[in-house]
Amino acid sequence: MTDGLILLALFHNATRELLAFAAVGIALCSLDDLFVDAVFLVRLGWRRATVYRRNLRASADSLDPAAPGRFAIIVPAWDEAAVIGAMLRDLTARLDHPAYRVFVGVYPNDPTTAAAVAGVGDPRIEIITCARSGPTTKADCLNHLWRALLADEGRHGRFKAVVLHDAEDVVDALELRVFDHLIPRLGMVQLPVVPLVDARSRWIAGHYMDEFAENHLKDMAVREALGAAVPSAGVACAIERTMLGRIADQAGGEPFDAACLTEDYELGLKIKALGGRGALVRIKGRTGVVATREHFPGDLESALRQKSRWLLGIALGGWDRLGWRSGWADRLMLMRDRKAIVSALLTVIGYVAGLFALIDVALVGAVSGTKGFAPLVAPGSWLATVLAFTSIVLGWRLTMRAVLSGHVNGWREGLRSVPRVVVGNMINALAALRATRRYVSMRRGRSTLVWDKTAHRFPGVP
């Protein structure tokens, strides 16, 4: 056997091993996905056959509380001068509710953001300047806002709930009406988050549309159905005032953990641990579902910064901080959240294995002397069975994503979601590597937590 054939034989065998590794890993990671899909479809079918046949679906306009509650809206803002003014003007003009106050957290070394907030000139908006120069952490800013709303309660009375928003959010006019109706029956109400279409970034910004559609239409509903904790998205979320106070009491007076990158995610778990119930609520509004809409990163670097922060806080830091909660449903959902890094890397390994397989087939077919090579995938072998299973699962998952994204974003975006899966998987894999590197650095004491935010956009603001 010539040196060339020896190298080809080594490549052939290595490709088979890589295929086997990727196929087994992806198959195992698909099992909980299939379970969640099954629960979602059974729940959807049951509700359509029973609940929706007996009761008309409510609309937010039909919710009219006899005694409207008072709401505190808290908006942390570091380096948000470009969008915060437009966001606050839109919010105060849009919200259909008689009693709310907006607390905006700014920093002493960010005077342009403070000036943009002051320029709105609405008496319902209060500017809170953090004690330290920014950026600190988002949770630190939120804790300053918490103390400010407590002081406001001493003057004007207790709030019914605290609503979380970011500086780039386009709020729905009826969101406070929905919160008013459901709180305090629920300890936390999360409304859907819908990424806005970005014509300049159909692929990078667009993949957020598909992921949020699947997560907020299906995954969050399954969490609630199984009795697992429903995590907060950090925006379009209302937490019952007494519940947030209990969380603060347990943490020495500050409800948001400044040592956490994803303090909003952990809120839902803390509420569940205290006996409260959270839910993602989809209800018809005046222009579609009542939801918060916003732009997401449209360039690769910004997307990687955002997603690596999420993965670091949820999949890695969350494991250290929270461990594994009691109850099989919570453990299952924690496992799903934490397997994101492994799944992202396995998917890319699968892409590489598939590319190698195509190259191998071409080379083995073109080079003489390869008749003695064993088939890359022998018919009827265990590997052929696993590959067939993963192929069926891939087709099913692509179909589910297209249907769910199409339901939320329109059929054109549903079709685009299929090729966008590749873009999303590559972004998630690169973000997983970045998150892992940063986690190792933090464990070694080489880096500290800071507010690693991305630049934001608001509709109509150039």
PDB file of C-alpha atoms in Angstrom, residues 2 32 42 120 147 184 225 250 255 271 278 301 311 320 325 327 360 387 429:
ATOM      1  CA  THR A   2       1.401   3.368  -1.022  1.00  0.00           C
ATOM      2  CA  ASP A  32     -35.224  15.575  25.650  1.00  0.00           C
ATOM      3  CA  VAL A  42     -50.305  16.809  23.500  1.00  0.00           C
ATOM      4  CA  VAL A 120     -38.016  63.371  27.957  1.00  0.00           C
ATOM      5  CA  ARG A 147     -33.978  51.057  46.693  1.00  0.00           C
ATOM      6  CA  PRO A 184     -51.171  38.524  42.499  1.00  0.00           C
ATOM      7  CA  ALA A 225     -47.226  22.423  32.026  1.00  0.00           C
ATOM      8  CA  GLN A 250     -33.512  36.367  51.704  1.00  0.00           C
ATOM      9  CA  PRO A 255     -33.272  41.097  45.168  1.00  0.00           C
ATOM     10  CA  ILE A 271     -39.952  32.521  42.812  1.00  0.00           C
ATOM     11  CA  GLY A 278     -44.680  32.081  37.086  1.00  0.00           C
ATOM     12  CA  GLU A 301     -19.342  40.195  17.129  1.00  0.00           C
ATOM     13  CA  LEU A 311     -24.297  30.872  28.129  1.00  0.00           C
ATOM     14  CA  ASP A 320     -22.079  26.647  40.105  1.00  0.00           C
ATOM     15  CA  ARG A 325     -33.049  21.820  42.141  1.00  0.00           C
ATOM     16  CA  GLY A 327     -38.081  17.796  41.323  1.00  0.00           C
ATOM     17  CA  ASP A 360     -14.161  10.568   1.788  1.00  0.00           C
ATOM     18  CA  LEU A 387     -27.628   8.145  11.478  1.00  0.00           C
ATOM     19  CA  ALA A 429     -20.852  27.168  18.841  1.00  0.00           C
TER      20      ALA A 429
END
